């Protein structure tokens, strides 16, 4: 959750058209560090406010407002704002967390939807959580509606990071991308927390997606899918072997991400899977999978 300081910095940053990555480079910090400050995972260093002010070329009035936000953040104790029953629950959970059975911890972790480094889109080793069924046709249609919301019909590559970092923030109050370092996330590349307006991306994935790395762009789209389709899932279990694939959250997110990156409206412009990968700015393996799926569905020549 964004702190008062994080909200103030983020508003200034977006107003000036600065990506989190831009502010990181201008202040000589990492993207994960900047995100940790904005979300309160790290305290605000004494010299940081002035570094931000110089990087953003803030006015005296803007600096004063930012300083007030920093003061509010340093005094803030988030748990104290919760209702009494929730404070009691948080305290009890903290006291008992070491005593929780591993099975219960596993169930709790299922509330968080994750992308991991050893997962291959469309060929993931793990089953996803069980979610309401959605057919390929429905997901493709939804992806096209999302695409139409943000870009015109002629654009082939979908600007996922521009959407996540700038446009979603203007559409949904409190939405933000939380960038965390590899040390804290390990093999997780991204995740969405149920009920929160946050998409978490590992720092290398965040930066790679901005630099148009195809796999990282797919991961960002995959997490966007979880955010749009699954963040209201609160009680979750893994899909059983006997249950249909279209009830699997990971399959749904892969299908959405592939459809968003390689739109059916542009198929006539592609000469081959490799050409599609280049024009859609996606990885060659993902483009090959989408090409094969579209062929099987009879999409070419429509």
Coordinates of C-alpha atoms in Angstrom, one line a residue:
X1 CA 0.0 0.0 0.0
X2 CA 1.3 3.5 -0.8
X3 CA 2.3 5.7 2.0
X4 CA 1.4 9.4 2.2
X5 CA 4.9 10.1 0.9
X6 CA 4.6 7.4 -1.8
X7 CA 1.3 8.9 -2.9
X8 CA 2.8 12.4 -3.2
X9 CA 5.9 11.2 -5.0
X10 CA 3.9 9.1 -7.4
X11 CA 1.5 11.9 -8.2
X12 CA 4.4 14.3 -9.0
X13 CA 6.1 11.6 -11.0
X14 CA 3.1 10.7 -13.1
X15 CA 2.2 14.4 -13.6
X16 CA 5.7 14.9 -15.0
X17 CA 5.5 11.8 -17.2
X18 CA 8.3 10.0 -15.3
X19 CA 8.4 6.3 -15.0
X20 CA 9.5 4.7 -11.8
X21 CA 12.6 3.6 -13.8
X22 CA 13.3 7.2 -14.8
X23 CA 13.2 8.4 -11.2
X24 CA 15.5 5.5 -10.2
X25 CA 18.0 6.5 -12.9
X26 CA 17.8 10.2 -12.0
X27 CA 18.5 9.6 -8.3
X28 CA 21.1 6.9 -8.8
X29 CA 18.9 4.3 -7.1
X30 CA 17.3 1.0 -8.2
X31 CA 13.7 0.7 -9.3
X32 CA 13.1 -1.7 -6.4
X33 CA 14.5 0.8 -3.9
X34 CA 12.2 3.6 -5.3
X35 CA 9.2 1.3 -5.1
X36 CA 10.1 0.2 -1.6
X37 CA 10.1 3.8 -0.5
X38 CA 6.8 4.6 -2.1
X39 CA 5.1 1.6 -0.5
X40 CA 6.7 2.0 2.9
X41 CA 8.8 -1.2 2.9
X42 CA 11.9 1.0 3.4
X43 CA 12.2 4.1 5.6
X44 CA 12.7 7.4 3.8
X45 CA 16.5 8.2 3.9
X46 CA 17.3 11.7 5.1
X47 CA 18.8 12.9 1.8
X48 CA 16.3 11.1 -0.4
X49 CA 13.7 13.9 -0.5
X50 CA 16.2 16.4 -1.9
X51 CA 17.4 13.9 -4.4
X52 CA 13.8 13.5 -5.6
X53 CA 13.3 17.3 -5.7
X54 CA 16.4 17.8 -7.9
X55 CA 15.5 14.9 -10.2
X56 CA 12.0 16.2 -10.7
X57 CA 13.0 19.9 -10.6
X58 CA 10.3 20.6 -8.0
X59 CA 9.2 24.0 -7.1
X60 CA 9.5 25.3 -3.5
X61 CA 5.8 24.7 -2.9
X62 CA 6.1 21.1 -4.2
X63 CA 9.0 20.5 -2.0
X64 CA 7.1 21.7 1.1
X65 CA 4.2 19.5 0.3
X66 CA 6.5 16.5 -0.3
X67 CA 8.2 17.2 3.1
X68 CA 4.9 17.3 4.9
X69 CA 4.0 14.0 3.2
X70 CA 7.3 12.5 4.4
X71 CA 6.6 13.7 8.0
X72 CA 3.2 12.0 7.9
X73 CA 4.7 8.8 6.6
X74 CA 7.4 8.7 9.3
X75 CA 4.7 9.0 12.0
X76 CA 2.3 6.5 10.4
X77 CA 1.6 3.2 12.0
X78 CA -0.7 1.4 9.5
X79 CA -2.1 -1.3 11.8
X80 CA -3.4 1.4 14.2
X81 CA -5.9 2.5 11.5
X82 CA -7.5 -0.9 11.3
X83 CA -10.8 -1.7 13.1
X84 CA -10.3 -3.3 16.5
X85 CA -11.2 -6.8 15.4
X86 CA -8.7 -6.6 12.5
X87 CA -6.0 -5.3 14.8
X88 CA -6.6 -8.3 17.1
X89 CA -6.4 -10.7 14.2
X90 CA -3.1 -9.2 12.9
X91 CA -1.6 -9.4 16.4
X92 CA -2.8 -13.0 16.8
X93 CA -1.5 -14.0 13.4
X94 CA 1.9 -12.5 14.2
X95 CA 2.1 -14.4 17.5
X96 CA 1.0 -17.7 15.9
X97 CA 2.6 -17.6 12.5
X98 CA 5.5 -19.9 13.5
X99 CA 3.0 -22.5 14.8
X100 CA 0.8 -22.7 11.7
X101 CA 0.8 -26.0 9.9
X102 CA 2.6 -26.1 6.5
X103 CA -0.6 -27.1 4.8
X104 CA -2.3 -23.9 6.2
X105 CA 0.6 -21.7 5.1
X106 CA 0.3 -23.3 1.6
X107 CA -3.4 -22.5 1.5
X108 CA -2.7 -18.9 2.5
X109 CA -0.1 -18.5 -0.2
X110 CA -2.7 -19.6 -2.8
X111 CA -4.4 -16.3 -2.2
X112 CA -1.5 -14.7 -4.0
X113 CA -1.2 -15.3 -7.7
X114 CA 2.4 -15.7 -8.9
X115 CA 4.6 -15.9 -12.0
X116 CA 7.9 -17.8 -11.4
X117 CA 11.1 -17.9 -13.4
X118 CA 11.0 -21.6 -14.1
X119 CA 7.5 -21.3 -15.6
X120 CA 7.2 -21.4 -19.4
X121 CA 4.1 -19.7 -20.8
X122 CA 1.5 -22.2 -22.0
X123 CA 3.7 -25.0 -20.6
X124 CA 3.8 -24.3 -16.9
X125 CA 4.9 -27.1 -14.5
X126 CA 2.5 -26.2 -11.8
X127 CA -1.3 -26.1 -11.8
X128 CA -3.0 -22.8 -11.1
X129 CA -5.7 -22.1 -8.7
X130 CA -9.3 -23.1 -9.5
X131 CA -11.3 -20.2 -10.9
X132 CA -14.7 -19.9 -12.7
X133 CA -14.4 -21.3 -16.2
X134 CA -13.7 -19.1 -19.1
X135 CA -13.4 -20.4 -22.7
X136 CA -10.7 -19.4 -25.1
X137 CA -13.2 -17.5 -27.2
X138 CA -14.4 -15.5 -24.2
X139 CA -10.8 -14.7 -23.1
X140 CA -9.8 -13.6 -26.6
X141 CA -12.9 -11.4 -26.8
X142 CA -12.0 -9.8 -23.4
X143 CA -8.4 -9.2 -24.4
X144 CA -9.7 -7.4 -27.6
X145 CA -11.9 -5.2 -25.5
X146 CA -9.0 -4.4 -23.2
X147 CA -6.8 -3.6 -26.2
X148 CA -9.5 -1.4 -27.7
X149 CA -9.7 0.5 -24.4
X150 CA -6.1 1.6 -24.5
X151 CA -4.8 1.6 -28.1
X152 CA -6.1 2.3 -31.6
X153 CA -6.8 -0.5 -34.0
X154 CA -3.7 0.1 -36.1
X155 CA -1.1 -0.4 -33.3
X156 CA 0.3 -3.9 -33.4
X157 CA 2.5 -3.9 -30.2
X158 CA 0.6 -3.5 -27.0
X159 CA 2.3 -1.0 -24.7
X160 CA 1.8 -3.0 -21.5
X161 CA 4.2 -1.0 -19.3
X162 CA 2.8 2.4 -20.3
X163 CA -0.7 1.0 -19.5
X164 CA 0.4 -0.4 -16.1
X165 CA 2.4 2.6 -14.9
X166 CA 0.5 5.5 -16.3
X167 CA -2.9 4.8 -17.8
X168 CA -4.2 2.3 -15.1
X169 CA -3.3 4.9 -12.4
X170 CA -5.6 7.4 -14.1
X171 CA -8.5 4.9 -14.3
X172 CA -8.3 3.2 -10.9
X173 CA -7.6 5.1 -7.7
X174 CA -4.6 3.7 -5.9
X175 CA -3.4 1.4 -8.6
X176 CA 0.3 1.1 -8.8
X177 CA 3.1 -1.2 -9.9
X178 CA 5.2 -2.4 -6.9
X179 CA 8.8 -3.2 -8.0
X180 CA 10.7 -5.5 -5.6
X181 CA 14.3 -6.8 -5.8
X182 CA 15.3 -10.3 -6.8
X183 CA 16.6 -11.0 -3.3
X184 CA 13.1 -10.6 -1.8
X185 CA 11.1 -12.3 -4.6
X186 CA 13.4 -15.1 -5.5
X187 CA 12.0 -17.1 -8.4
X188 CA 8.8 -15.2 -8.4
X189 CA 8.6 -12.8 -11.4
X190 CA 5.3 -11.2 -10.5
X191 CA 2.2 -11.5 -8.4
X192 CA -1.2 -10.0 -7.8
X193 CA -2.6 -9.9 -4.2
X194 CA -6.3 -10.6 -3.9
X195 CA -8.4 -7.5 -3.3
X196 CA -5.5 -5.0 -3.8
X197 CA -5.0 -2.5 -6.6
X198 CA -1.4 -3.6 -7.0
X199 CA 0.7 -5.6 -9.5
X200 CA 4.0 -6.7 -8.1
X201 CA 6.9 -7.2 -10.6
X202 CA 10.4 -8.3 -9.9
X203 CA 12.9 -5.6 -10.6
X204 CA 14.6 -7.3 -13.6
X205 CA 11.2 -8.1 -15.1
X206 CA 9.9 -4.6 -14.7
X207 CA 13.0 -3.1 -16.3
X208 CA 13.1 -5.8 -19.0
X209 CA 9.5 -5.2 -19.9
X210 CA 10.3 -1.4 -20.4
X211 CA 13.2 -2.4 -22.5
X212 CA 10.9 -4.5 -24.7
X213 CA 12.2 -7.9 -23.7
X214 CA 9.5 -10.3 -25.0
X215 CA 9.4 -12.7 -22.1
X216 CA 9.2 -9.9 -19.6
X217 CA 6.4 -8.2 -21.5
X218 CA 4.5 -11.5 -21.5
X219 CA 4.9 -11.8 -17.7
X220 CA 3.6 -8.2 -17.3
X221 CA 0.6 -9.1 -19.5
X222 CA 0.1 -12.3 -17.5
X223 CA -0.1 -10.4 -14.2
X224 CA -2.4 -7.9 -15.8
X225 CA -4.7 -10.8 -16.6
X226 CA -4.6 -12.0 -13.0
X227 CA -5.4 -8.5 -11.9
X228 CA -8.3 -8.0 -14.2
X229 CA -9.8 -11.5 -13.9
X230 CA -8.7 -13.0 -10.6
X231 CA -7.9 -10.5 -7.9
X232 CA -11.4 -10.9 -6.3
X233 CA -10.6 -14.6 -5.7
X234 CA -10.3 -14.9 -1.9
X235 CA -10.8 -18.5 -1.1
X236 CA -8.6 -20.5 -3.5
X237 CA -7.5 -24.1 -4.1
X238 CA -5.3 -25.7 -6.7
X239 CA -7.1 -27.1 -9.8
X240 CA -7.3 -30.9 -9.5
X241 CA -6.1 -33.2 -12.3
X242 CA -9.6 -34.1 -13.3
X243 CA -10.8 -30.6 -13.7
X244 CA -10.8 -28.8 -17.0
X245 CA -7.9 -26.6 -18.0
X246 CA -10.2 -23.6 -18.6
X247 CA -10.8 -23.5 -14.8
X248 CA -7.1 -22.9 -14.3
X249 CA -6.0 -19.3 -13.4
X250 CA -2.6 -19.7 -15.0
X251 CA -4.0 -21.1 -18.3
X252 CA -6.5 -18.2 -18.4
X253 CA -3.8 -15.6 -17.7
X254 CA -1.5 -17.1 -20.4
X255 CA -4.4 -17.2 -22.9
X256 CA -5.2 -13.5 -22.2
X257 CA -1.5 -12.4 -22.3
X258 CA -1.0 -14.2 -25.7
X259 CA -4.2 -12.7 -27.1
X260 CA -3.4 -9.2 -25.9
X261 CA 0.1 -9.3 -27.3
X262 CA -0.8 -10.9 -30.7
X263 CA -4.2 -9.7 -31.6
X264 CA -6.4 -11.5 -34.1
X265 CA -7.0 -8.2 -35.8
X266 CA -3.4 -8.1 -37.1
X267 CA -2.9 -11.7 -38.2
X268 CA -2.9 -10.7 -41.9
X269 CA 0.2 -8.5 -41.3
X270 CA 2.4 -11.4 -40.2
X271 CA 4.5 -13.5 -42.6
X272 CA 5.6 -16.0 -40.0
X273 CA 5.7 -16.7 -36.2
X274 CA 9.1 -15.0 -36.1
X275 CA 7.8 -11.9 -37.9
X276 CA 4.8 -11.8 -35.5
X277 CA 7.3 -12.0 -32.5
X278 CA 9.2 -9.0 -33.8
X279 CA 6.2 -6.9 -34.6
X280 CA 4.3 -7.8 -31.4
X281 CA 7.5 -7.5 -29.3
X282 CA 7.0 -10.9 -27.7
X283 CA 9.2 -13.9 -27.3
X284 CA 9.6 -16.3 -30.3
X285 CA 8.3 -19.3 -28.3
X286 CA 5.2 -17.5 -27.2
X287 CA 4.6 -16.2 -30.8
X288 CA 5.0 -19.8 -32.1
X289 CA 2.4 -21.1 -29.6
X290 CA -0.1 -18.3 -30.5
X291 CA 0.5 -18.9 -34.3
X292 CA -0.3 -22.6 -33.9
X293 CA -3.4 -21.9 -31.8
X294 CA -4.7 -19.4 -34.3
X295 CA -4.1 -21.8 -37.1
X296 CA -6.0 -24.5 -35.3
X297 CA -8.9 -22.1 -34.7
X298 CA -9.0 -21.2 -38.4
X299 CA -8.2 -17.5 -37.7
X300 CA -5.9 -16.9 -40.6
X301 CA -7.7 -15.7 -43.7
X302 CA -10.8 -14.5 -41.8

